[in-house]
mmCIF file of C-alpha atoms in Angstrom:
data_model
loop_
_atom_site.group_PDB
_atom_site.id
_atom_site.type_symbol
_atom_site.label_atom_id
_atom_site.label_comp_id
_atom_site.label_asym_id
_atom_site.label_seq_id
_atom_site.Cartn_x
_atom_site.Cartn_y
_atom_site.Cartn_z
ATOM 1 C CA UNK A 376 97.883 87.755 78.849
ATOM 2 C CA UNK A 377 97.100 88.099 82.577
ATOM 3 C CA UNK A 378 101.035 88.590 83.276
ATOM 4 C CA UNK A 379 100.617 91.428 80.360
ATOM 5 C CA UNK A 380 97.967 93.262 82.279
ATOM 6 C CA UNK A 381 99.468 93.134 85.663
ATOM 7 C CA UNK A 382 102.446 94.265 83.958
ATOM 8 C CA UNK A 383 100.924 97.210 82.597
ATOM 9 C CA UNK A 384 98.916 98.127 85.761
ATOM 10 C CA UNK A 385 102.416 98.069 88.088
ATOM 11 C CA UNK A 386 103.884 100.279 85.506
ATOM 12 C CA UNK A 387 101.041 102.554 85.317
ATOM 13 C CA UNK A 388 100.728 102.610 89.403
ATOM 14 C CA UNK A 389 104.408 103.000 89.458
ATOM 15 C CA UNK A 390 104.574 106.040 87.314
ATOM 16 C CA UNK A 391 101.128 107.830 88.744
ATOM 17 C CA UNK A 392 103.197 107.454 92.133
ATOM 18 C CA UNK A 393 106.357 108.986 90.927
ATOM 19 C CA UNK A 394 104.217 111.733 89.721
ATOM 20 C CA UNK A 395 102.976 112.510 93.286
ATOM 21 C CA UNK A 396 106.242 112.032 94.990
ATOM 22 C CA UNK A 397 107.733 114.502 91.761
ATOM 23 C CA UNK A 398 106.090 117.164 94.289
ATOM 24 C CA UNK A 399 108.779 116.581 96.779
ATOM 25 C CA UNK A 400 111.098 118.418 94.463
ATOM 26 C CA UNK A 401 108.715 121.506 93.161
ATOM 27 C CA UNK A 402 106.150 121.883 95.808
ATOM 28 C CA UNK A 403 105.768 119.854 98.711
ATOM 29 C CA UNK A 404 102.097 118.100 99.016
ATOM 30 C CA UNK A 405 100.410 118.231 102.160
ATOM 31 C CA UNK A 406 100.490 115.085 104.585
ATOM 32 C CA UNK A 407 97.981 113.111 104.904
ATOM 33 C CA UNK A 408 95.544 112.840 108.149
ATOM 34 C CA UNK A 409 97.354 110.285 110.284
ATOM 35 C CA UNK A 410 95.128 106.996 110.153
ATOM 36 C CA UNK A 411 93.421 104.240 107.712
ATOM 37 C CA UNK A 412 92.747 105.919 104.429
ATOM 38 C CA UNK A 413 91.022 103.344 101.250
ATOM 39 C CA UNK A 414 92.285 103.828 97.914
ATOM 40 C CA UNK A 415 90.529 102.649 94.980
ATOM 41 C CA UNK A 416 91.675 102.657 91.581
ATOM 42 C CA UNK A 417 89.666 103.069 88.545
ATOM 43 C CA UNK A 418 91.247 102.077 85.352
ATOM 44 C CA UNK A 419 90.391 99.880 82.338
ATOM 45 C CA UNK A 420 92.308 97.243 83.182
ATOM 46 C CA UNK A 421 90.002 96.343 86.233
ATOM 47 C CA UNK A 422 89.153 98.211 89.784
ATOM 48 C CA UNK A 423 91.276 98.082 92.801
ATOM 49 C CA UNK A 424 91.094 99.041 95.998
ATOM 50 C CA UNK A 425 93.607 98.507 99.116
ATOM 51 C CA UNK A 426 93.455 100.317 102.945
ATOM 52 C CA UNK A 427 96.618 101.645 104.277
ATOM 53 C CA UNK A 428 97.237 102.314 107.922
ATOM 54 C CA UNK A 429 99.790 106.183 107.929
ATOM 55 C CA UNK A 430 101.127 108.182 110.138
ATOM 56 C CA UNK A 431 103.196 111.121 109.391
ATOM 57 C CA UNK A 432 106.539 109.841 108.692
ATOM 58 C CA UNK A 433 104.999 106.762 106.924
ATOM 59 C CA UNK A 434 102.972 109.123 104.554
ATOM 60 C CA UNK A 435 106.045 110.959 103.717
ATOM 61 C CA UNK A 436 108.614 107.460 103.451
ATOM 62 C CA UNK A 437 105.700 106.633 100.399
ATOM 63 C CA UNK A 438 105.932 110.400 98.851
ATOM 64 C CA UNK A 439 109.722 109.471 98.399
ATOM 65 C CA UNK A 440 109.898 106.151 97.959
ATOM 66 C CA UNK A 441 107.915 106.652 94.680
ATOM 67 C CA UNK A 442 110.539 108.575 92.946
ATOM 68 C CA UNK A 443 113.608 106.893 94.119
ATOM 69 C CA UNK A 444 115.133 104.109 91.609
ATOM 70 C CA UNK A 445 113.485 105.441 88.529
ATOM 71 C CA UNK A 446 115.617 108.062 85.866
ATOM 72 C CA UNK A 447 112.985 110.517 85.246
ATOM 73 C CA UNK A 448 114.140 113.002 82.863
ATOM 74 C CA UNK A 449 111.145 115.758 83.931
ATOM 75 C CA UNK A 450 109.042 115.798 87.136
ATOM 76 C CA UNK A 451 107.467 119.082 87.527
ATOM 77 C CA UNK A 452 104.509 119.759 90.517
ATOM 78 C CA UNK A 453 102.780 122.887 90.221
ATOM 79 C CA UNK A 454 100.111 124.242 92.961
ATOM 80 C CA UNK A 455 97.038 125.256 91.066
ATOM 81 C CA UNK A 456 93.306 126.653 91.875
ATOM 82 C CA UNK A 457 91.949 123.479 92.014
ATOM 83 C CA UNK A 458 95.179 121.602 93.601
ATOM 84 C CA UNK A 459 98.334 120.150 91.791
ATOM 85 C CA UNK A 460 99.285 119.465 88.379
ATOM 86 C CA UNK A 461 102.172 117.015 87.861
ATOM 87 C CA UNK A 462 104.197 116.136 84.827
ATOM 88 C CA UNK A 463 107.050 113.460 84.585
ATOM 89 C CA UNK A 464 109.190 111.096 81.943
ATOM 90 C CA UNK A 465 110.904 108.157 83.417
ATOM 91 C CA UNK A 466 112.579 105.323 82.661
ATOM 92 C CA UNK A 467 112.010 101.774 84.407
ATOM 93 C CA UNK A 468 114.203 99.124 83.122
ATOM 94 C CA UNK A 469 113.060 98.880 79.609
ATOM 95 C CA UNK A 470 110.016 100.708 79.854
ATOM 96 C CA UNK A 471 109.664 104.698 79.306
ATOM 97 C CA UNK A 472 106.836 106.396 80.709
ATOM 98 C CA UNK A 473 105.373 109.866 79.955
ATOM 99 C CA UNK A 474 102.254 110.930 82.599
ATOM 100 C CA UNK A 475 100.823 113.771 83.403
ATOM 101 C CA UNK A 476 98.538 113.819 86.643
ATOM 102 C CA UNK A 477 95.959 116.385 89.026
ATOM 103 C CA UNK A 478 95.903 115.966 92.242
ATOM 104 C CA UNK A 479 93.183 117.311 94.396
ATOM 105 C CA UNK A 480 91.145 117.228 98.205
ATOM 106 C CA UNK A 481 91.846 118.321 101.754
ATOM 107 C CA UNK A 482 94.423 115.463 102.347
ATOM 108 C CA UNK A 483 92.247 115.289 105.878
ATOM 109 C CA UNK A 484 89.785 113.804 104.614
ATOM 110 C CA UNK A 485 89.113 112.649 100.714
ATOM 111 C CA UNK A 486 92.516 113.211 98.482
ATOM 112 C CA UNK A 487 91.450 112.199 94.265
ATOM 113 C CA UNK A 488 94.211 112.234 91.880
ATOM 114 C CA UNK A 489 94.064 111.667 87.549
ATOM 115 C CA UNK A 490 96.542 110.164 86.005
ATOM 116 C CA UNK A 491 97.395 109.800 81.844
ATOM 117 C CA UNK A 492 100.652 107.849 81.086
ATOM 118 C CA UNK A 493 102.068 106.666 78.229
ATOM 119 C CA UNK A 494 104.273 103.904 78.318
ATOM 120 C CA UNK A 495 106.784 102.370 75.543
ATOM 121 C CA UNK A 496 109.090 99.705 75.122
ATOM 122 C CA UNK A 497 106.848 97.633 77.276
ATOM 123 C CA UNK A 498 107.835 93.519 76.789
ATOM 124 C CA UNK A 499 105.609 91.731 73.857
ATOM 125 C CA UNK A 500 104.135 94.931 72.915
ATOM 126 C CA UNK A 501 104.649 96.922 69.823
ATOM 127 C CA UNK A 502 102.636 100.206 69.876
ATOM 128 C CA UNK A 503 103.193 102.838 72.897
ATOM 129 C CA UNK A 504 100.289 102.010 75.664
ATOM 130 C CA UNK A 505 98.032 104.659 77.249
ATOM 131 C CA UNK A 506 96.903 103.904 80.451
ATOM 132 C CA UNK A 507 94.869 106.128 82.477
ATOM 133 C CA UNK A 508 93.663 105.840 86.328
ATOM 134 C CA UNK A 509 91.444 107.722 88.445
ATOM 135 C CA UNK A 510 92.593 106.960 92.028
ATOM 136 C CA UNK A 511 90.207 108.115 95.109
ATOM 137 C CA UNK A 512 91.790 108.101 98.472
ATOM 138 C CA UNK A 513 89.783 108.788 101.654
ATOM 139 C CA UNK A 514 90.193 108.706 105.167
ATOM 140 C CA UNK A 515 88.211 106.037 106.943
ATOM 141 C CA UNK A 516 89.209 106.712 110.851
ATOM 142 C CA UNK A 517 92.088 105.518 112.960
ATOM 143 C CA UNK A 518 93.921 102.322 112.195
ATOM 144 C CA UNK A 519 92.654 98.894 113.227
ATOM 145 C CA UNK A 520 94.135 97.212 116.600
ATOM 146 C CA UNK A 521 97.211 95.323 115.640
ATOM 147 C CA UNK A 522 97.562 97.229 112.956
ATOM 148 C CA UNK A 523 101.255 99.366 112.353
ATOM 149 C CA UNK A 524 101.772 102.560 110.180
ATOM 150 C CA UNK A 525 102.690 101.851 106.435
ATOM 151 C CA UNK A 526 100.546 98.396 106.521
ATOM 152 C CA UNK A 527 98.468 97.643 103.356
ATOM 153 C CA UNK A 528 95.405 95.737 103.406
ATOM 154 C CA UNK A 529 95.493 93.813 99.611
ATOM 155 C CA UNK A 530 92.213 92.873 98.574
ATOM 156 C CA UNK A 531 91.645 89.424 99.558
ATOM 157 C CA UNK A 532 92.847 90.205 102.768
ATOM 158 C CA UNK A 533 96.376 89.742 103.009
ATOM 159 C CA UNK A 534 99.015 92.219 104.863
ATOM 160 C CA UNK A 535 101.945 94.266 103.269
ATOM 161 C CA UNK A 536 104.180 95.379 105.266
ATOM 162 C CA UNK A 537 105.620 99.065 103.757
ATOM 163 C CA UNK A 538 109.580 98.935 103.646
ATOM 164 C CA UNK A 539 110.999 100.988 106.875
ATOM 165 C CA UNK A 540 113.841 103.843 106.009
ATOM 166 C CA UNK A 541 117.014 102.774 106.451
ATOM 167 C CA UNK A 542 118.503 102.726 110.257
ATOM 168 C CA UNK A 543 121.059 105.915 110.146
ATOM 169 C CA UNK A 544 124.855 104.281 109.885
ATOM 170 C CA UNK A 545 126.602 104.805 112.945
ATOM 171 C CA UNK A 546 128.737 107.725 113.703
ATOM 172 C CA UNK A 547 132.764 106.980 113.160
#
């Protein structure tokens, strides 16, 4: 049961991402402030909340790491009144996923983002599964010493290190 749930929160993080780096390819989100910004995430399968030391090019490696390795049929980003409205259907592996999302703030300071997904064809399960997140980012100051940019802070303390881009392959 516990695998099931993690399962379904990865998923649902995975596709809520891909929905904010889907704005890469409509309209292009600001960047946020350069520093250590804590992200909680509200959803019925339990609260979360991690701290992420960014800088610029570490903000915008995440905006387009979140779409890469998933087919996603639609992605769509639209600047609204109140922000951005996002729309996207992917695939990952076996699972489908259908979310809509609204992104809003000042990406200097606070940054608060819904998301609604739908998932199907998700292992041991028979009916499609909703899953819906509110996730609250907001700038806390600079990074820690020792610290680098792209470092999450899990929970109970442990360190993960974001993936780097790829070195550039050598002129021939």
């Amino acid at each position: 049961m516990r695998h099931r749930i993690v399962s379904l929160c990865l998923a649902s993080t995975v596709m809520s991402l891909a929905t904010l780096g889907s704005a890469l390819a409509a309209e292009t989100l600001p960047t946020r402030k350069p520093g250590l910004w804590e992200t909680k995430t509200q959803s019925p399968n339990g609260d979360v909340t991690v701290r992420q030391c960014i800088d610029e090019k570490t903000d915008g490696l995440a905006q387009n790491a979140f779409g890469a390795g998933q087919a996603c049929s639609k992605r769509t980003m639209v600047k609204t009144a109140d922000g951005y409205e996002g729309e996207t259907e992917c695939k990952i592996g076996t699972i489908s996923a259908a979310g809509k999302s609204q992104i809003s703030g000042d990406f200097n300071s606070r940054i608060t983002m819904k998301v609604d997904t739908t998932l199907t064809g998700v292992p041991d399960t028979k009916e499609p599964v909703r899953q819906q997140m509110e996730i609250e980012a907001t700038y806390v100051g600079p990074c820690e010493a020792g610290q680098s940019p792209g470092d999450i802070i899990m929970p109970d303390g442990q360190i993960v290190k974001m993936p780097t881009a790829p070195a550039p392959a050598p002129a021939q």
